[in-house]
Amino acid sequence: MNVLLLGSGGREHALAWAIAASPLLDKLYCAPGNAGIAEVATCVPLDITDHAALAAFCKENRIDLVVVGPEAPLVAGVADDLTAAGIKVFGPSREAARLEGSKGFTKDLCRDLGIPTAAYGRFSDAAAAKAFARKQKLPVVVKADGLAAGKGVVIAETYAEAEEAIDACFGGTFGAAGAEIVIEEFLDGEEASFFALIDGKTALPLGAAQDHKRAFDGDKGPNTGGMGAYSPAPVMTPEMTERVMAEIIRPVVAGMAARGTPYKGVLFAGLMITPEGPKLIEFNVRFGDPECQVLMMRLKSDLLAAVLAACDGVLDNFSLRWHDDAVLTVVMAAQGYPGTPVKGTEIRGLEHAAQVEGVEIFHAGTRRDGSRLIANGGRVLNITARGRTVTEARDRAYEAIARIDWAEGFYRKDIGWRAIARERSAS
Ligand code: AMP
Ligand code: GLY
């Protein structure tokens, strides 16, 4: 079959790598893709916000399935528009994508379904929001309702900071995404990213990962899309996984079906594992980036077969197999990220780096200039390695990084520290 993948990051390179390995695949296209994706797929310069152009491309190239990487096209209804044009799509409808597109919608749904999450209020005017914030314990969390590329969350340590965040949000910092605000209780615990594959009624666990959100070592510096990840996540024991499925995932799948907006695709639950149990921080309607990269290297089953089973509503007859290995990825970013990254610098030594045992290099923001590889984004490379333990995977990833010649890049040197400390104290 022919597949079109939408997106251009490290997540999409990992998805392309997994789909390219499927015996079901004839031809893989990716729009718009990047230099790494071009090694496993044909990249096409389509505008992915132009759904009519996507549908026309699919017809011309006999595309049997479209796989959507990022959230924005889903929230904009790409699955609805392509489905209406008779094209099979992996990813939720516009209505189902509200699980990521509106934090207020999701909080109300959790309340109605009894899903454990932080206590909250929803506001569309600053005075009421500030009055509510002042009554909360500190720190208090202020969030823009809509999509804000991961920048719409402020954990305010003082009421003055909360008020500043409220004013910034209503002042238009996040455009339409900030026209409504959610204010919520701060949850204390260990974070984990949990993934499930969903066909509208059945949910299959895809495993868990832990991400490092801050830019610098020691979990310092600004928030980013994620500077590294590893899987499995030690905090997600089999018992905790079953609790998350029973208390969060299965209720939301049933709740979305009952509203007449069944959820199909990957559901990503951002969790806080608290002393009382798992609590939902947020849902995302897609794979995490860079969590996807580690999950794809752990997946033994055919990703394309699993995705088709989810599209066709037959996951109840499906099971997934996983490698026992741990996988860890380190993000190499361009200096300036997450602000304004330096673009256009040359990266050398990737071929030599990729020879380290167990290593795959996924490209997140690269382009080719003749034979030169050029950095073309904030997050640029994901150096991903498998090992028997997180410690071994970490050592391999950093050995590969040492072979890469890119003075204008930076990366965290402590990815996996929590799991590695656990492994050290267990041995
Ligand atoms: P979100 O975009 O909702 O995932 O929030 C970004 C990050 O902010 C999360 O990964 C958490 O680290 C943090 N965060 C969001 N909401 C809360 C909360 N209620 N309590 C503690 N941390 C939070
Ligand atoms: N790494 C977190 C995310 O993809 O949102």
PDB file of N, CA and C in Angstrom, residues 99 109-116 198 200-203 241-259 261 263 267 280 283:
ATOM      1  N   LEU A  99      -9.561  17.135  22.589  1.00  0.00           N
ATOM      2  CA  LEU A  99      -8.863  16.648  23.792  1.00  0.00           C
ATOM      3  C   LEU A  99      -7.512  17.336  23.947  1.00  0.00           C
ATOM      4  N   LEU A 109     -14.668  17.467  30.640  1.00  0.00           N
ATOM      5  CA  LEU A 109     -14.925  16.053  30.333  1.00  0.00           C
ATOM      6  C   LEU A 109     -14.405  15.163  31.464  1.00  0.00           C
ATOM      7  N   CYS A 110     -13.203  15.462  31.964  1.00  0.00           N
ATOM      8  CA  CYS A 110     -12.625  14.678  33.070  1.00  0.00           C
ATOM      9  C   CYS A 110     -13.533  14.763  34.299  1.00  0.00           C
ATOM     10  N   ARG A 111     -14.024  15.972  34.578  1.00  0.00           N
ATOM     11  CA  ARG A 111     -14.934  16.146  35.718  1.00  0.00           C
ATOM     12  C   ARG A 111     -16.169  15.258  35.527  1.00  0.00           C
ATOM     13  N   ASP A 112     -16.768  15.313  34.325  1.00  0.00           N
ATOM     14  CA  ASP A 112     -17.989  14.540  34.070  1.00  0.00           C
ATOM     15  C   ASP A 112     -17.743  13.035  34.140  1.00  0.00           C
ATOM     16  N   LEU A 113     -16.547  12.596  33.732  1.00  0.00           N
ATOM     17  CA  LEU A 113     -16.261  11.156  33.666  1.00  0.00           C
ATOM     18  C   LEU A 113     -15.549  10.641  34.918  1.00  0.00           C
ATOM     19  N   GLY A 114     -15.239  11.536  35.860  1.00  0.00           N
ATOM     20  CA  GLY A 114     -14.545  11.118  37.078  1.00  0.00           C
ATOM     21  C   GLY A 114     -13.088  10.748  36.859  1.00  0.00           C
ATOM     22  N   ILE A 115     -12.454  11.323  35.835  1.00  0.00           N
ATOM     23  CA  ILE A 115     -11.028  11.046  35.572  1.00  0.00           C
ATOM     24  C   ILE A 115     -10.179  11.916  36.503  1.00  0.00           C
ATOM     25  N   PRO A 116      -9.214  11.315  37.229  1.00  0.00           N
ATOM     26  CA  PRO A 116      -8.429  12.098  38.191  1.00  0.00           C
ATOM     27  C   PRO A 116      -7.532  13.131  37.502  1.00  0.00           C
ATOM     28  N   ILE A 198      -5.901   3.707  19.784  1.00  0.00           N
ATOM     29  CA  ILE A 198      -7.348   3.643  20.012  1.00  0.00           C
ATOM     30  C   ILE A 198      -8.085   3.593  18.675  1.00  0.00           C
ATOM     31  N   GLY A 200     -11.579   3.847  18.433  1.00  0.00           N
ATOM     32  CA  GLY A 200     -12.950   4.325  18.601  1.00  0.00           C
ATOM     33  C   GLY A 200     -13.611   3.679  19.801  1.00  0.00           C
ATOM     34  N   LYS A 201     -13.238   2.427  20.080  1.00  0.00           N
ATOM     35  CA  LYS A 201     -13.818   1.746  21.243  1.00  0.00           C
ATOM     36  C   LYS A 201     -12.813   0.944  22.069  1.00  0.00           C
ATOM     37  N   THR A 202     -11.766   0.424  21.439  1.00  0.00           N
ATOM     38  CA  THR A 202     -10.767  -0.381  22.161  1.00  0.00           C
ATOM     39  C   THR A 202      -9.461   0.405  22.262  1.00  0.00           C
ATOM     40  N   ALA A 203      -8.824   0.311  23.431  1.00  0.00           N
ATOM     41  CA  ALA A 203      -7.536   0.986  23.635  1.00  0.00           C
ATOM     42  C   ALA A 203      -6.471  -0.055  23.936  1.00  0.00           C
ATOM     43  N   THR A 241       0.339   0.980  35.183  1.00  0.00           N
ATOM     44  CA  THR A 241      -0.196   0.983  33.815  1.00  0.00           C
ATOM     45  C   THR A 241      -1.666   0.559  33.827  1.00  0.00           C
ATOM     46  N   GLU A 242      -1.978  -0.463  34.588  1.00  0.00           N
ATOM     47  CA  GLU A 242      -3.370  -0.921  34.641  1.00  0.00           C
ATOM     48  C   GLU A 242      -4.265   0.151  35.266  1.00  0.00           C
ATOM     49  N   ARG A 243      -3.749   0.857  36.285  1.00  0.00           N
ATOM     50  CA  ARG A 243      -4.550   1.948  36.870  1.00  0.00           C
ATOM     51  C   ARG A 243      -4.807   3.048  35.850  1.00  0.00           C
ATOM     52  N   VAL A 244      -3.786   3.395  35.081  1.00  0.00           N
ATOM     53  CA  VAL A 244      -3.952   4.461  34.071  1.00  0.00           C
ATOM     54  C   VAL A 244      -4.963   4.029  33.012  1.00  0.00           C
ATOM     55  N   MET A 245      -4.887   2.771  32.598  1.00  0.00           N
ATOM     56  CA  MET A 245      -5.863   2.276  31.608  1.00  0.00           C
ATOM     57  C   MET A 245      -7.272   2.315  32.207  1.00  0.00           C
ATOM     58  N   ALA A 246      -7.413   1.880  33.458  1.00  0.00           N
ATOM     59  CA  ALA A 246      -8.751   1.765  34.067  1.00  0.00           C
ATOM     60  C   ALA A 246      -9.314   3.117  34.496  1.00  0.00           C
ATOM     61  N   GLU A 247      -8.444   4.025  34.975  1.00  0.00           N
ATOM     62  CA  GLU A 247      -8.954   5.272  35.560  1.00  0.00           C
ATOM     63  C   GLU A 247      -8.956   6.429  34.566  1.00  0.00           C
ATOM     64  N   ILE A 248      -8.127   6.342  33.521  1.00  0.00           N
ATOM     65  CA  ILE A 248      -7.992   7.484  32.602  1.00  0.00           C
ATOM     66  C   ILE A 248      -8.316   7.097  31.155  1.00  0.00           C
ATOM     67  N   ILE A 249      -7.643   6.109  30.614  1.00  0.00           N
ATOM     68  CA  ILE A 249      -7.757   5.840  29.163  1.00  0.00           C
ATOM     69  C   ILE A 249      -9.116   5.229  28.806  1.00  0.00           C
ATOM     70  N   ARG A 250      -9.490   4.115  29.463  1.00  0.00           N
ATOM     71  CA  ARG A 250     -10.763   3.491  29.075  1.00  0.00           C
ATOM     72  C   ARG A 250     -11.955   4.411  29.321  1.00  0.00           C
ATOM     73  N   PRO A 251     -11.995   5.169  30.441  1.00  0.00           N
ATOM     74  CA  PRO A 251     -13.124   6.099  30.605  1.00  0.00           C
ATOM     75  C   PRO A 251     -13.196   7.160  29.508  1.00  0.00           C
ATOM     76  N   VAL A 252     -12.058   7.695  29.058  1.00  0.00           N
ATOM     77  CA  VAL A 252     -12.148   8.754  28.049  1.00  0.00           C
ATOM     78  C   VAL A 252     -12.556   8.165  26.695  1.00  0.00           C
ATOM     79  N   VAL A 253     -12.095   6.952  26.405  1.00  0.00           N
ATOM     80  CA  VAL A 253     -12.499   6.312  25.142  1.00  0.00           C
ATOM     81  C   VAL A 253     -14.015   6.087  25.151  1.00  0.00           C
ATOM     82  N   ALA A 254     -14.536   5.570  26.258  1.00  0.00           N
ATOM     83  CA  ALA A 254     -15.986   5.335  26.361  1.00  0.00           C
ATOM     84  C   ALA A 254     -16.743   6.656  26.346  1.00  0.00           C
ATOM     85  N   GLY A 255     -16.208   7.665  27.027  1.00  0.00           N
ATOM     86  CA  GLY A 255     -16.872   8.969  27.106  1.00  0.00           C
ATOM     87  C   GLY A 255     -16.936   9.661  25.748  1.00  0.00           C
ATOM     88  N   MET A 256     -15.858   9.572  24.980  1.00  0.00           N
ATOM     89  CA  MET A 256     -15.847  10.197  23.653  1.00  0.00           C
ATOM     90  C   MET A 256     -16.809   9.457  22.720  1.00  0.00           C
ATOM     91  N   ALA A 257     -16.867   8.140  22.822  1.00  0.00           N
ATOM     92  CA  ALA A 257     -17.801   7.370  21.989  1.00  0.00           C
ATOM     93  C   ALA A 257     -19.241   7.737  22.363  1.00  0.00           C
ATOM     94  N   ALA A 258     -19.514   7.876  23.662  1.00  0.00           N
ATOM     95  CA  ALA A 258     -20.871   8.182  24.124  1.00  0.00           C
ATOM     96  C   ALA A 258     -21.327   9.568  23.655  1.00  0.00           C
ATOM     97  N   ARG A 259     -20.371  10.532  23.504  1.00  0.00           N
ATOM     98  CA  ARG A 259     -20.735  11.865  23.002  1.00  0.00           C
ATOM     99  C   ARG A 259     -20.988  11.862  21.499  1.00  0.00           C
ATOM    100  N   THR A 261     -18.468  11.333  19.406  1.00  0.00           N
ATOM    101  CA  THR A 261     -17.203  11.771  18.811  1.00  0.00           C
ATOM    102  C   THR A 261     -16.112  10.755  19.154  1.00  0.00           C
ATOM    103  N   TYR A 263     -12.942   8.441  19.498  1.00  0.00           N
ATOM    104  CA  TYR A 263     -11.531   8.789  19.327  1.00  0.00           C
ATOM    105  C   TYR A 263     -10.808   7.676  18.583  1.00  0.00           C
ATOM    106  N   LEU A 267      -3.462   8.307  21.517  1.00  0.00           N
ATOM    107  CA  LEU A 267      -3.759   9.247  22.595  1.00  0.00           C
ATOM    108  C   LEU A 267      -2.568   9.245  23.554  1.00  0.00           C
ATOM    109  N   LEU A 280      -4.145  13.021  35.520  1.00  0.00           N
ATOM    110  CA  LEU A 280      -3.943  13.523  34.165  1.00  0.00           C
ATOM    111  C   LEU A 280      -3.509  14.980  34.204  1.00  0.00           C
ATOM    112  N   PHE A 283      -4.108  15.749  27.859  1.00  0.00           N
ATOM    113  CA  PHE A 283      -4.093  14.805  26.743  1.00  0.00           C
ATOM    114  C   PHE A 283      -3.463  15.487  25.542  1.00  0.00           C
TER     115      PHE A 283
END
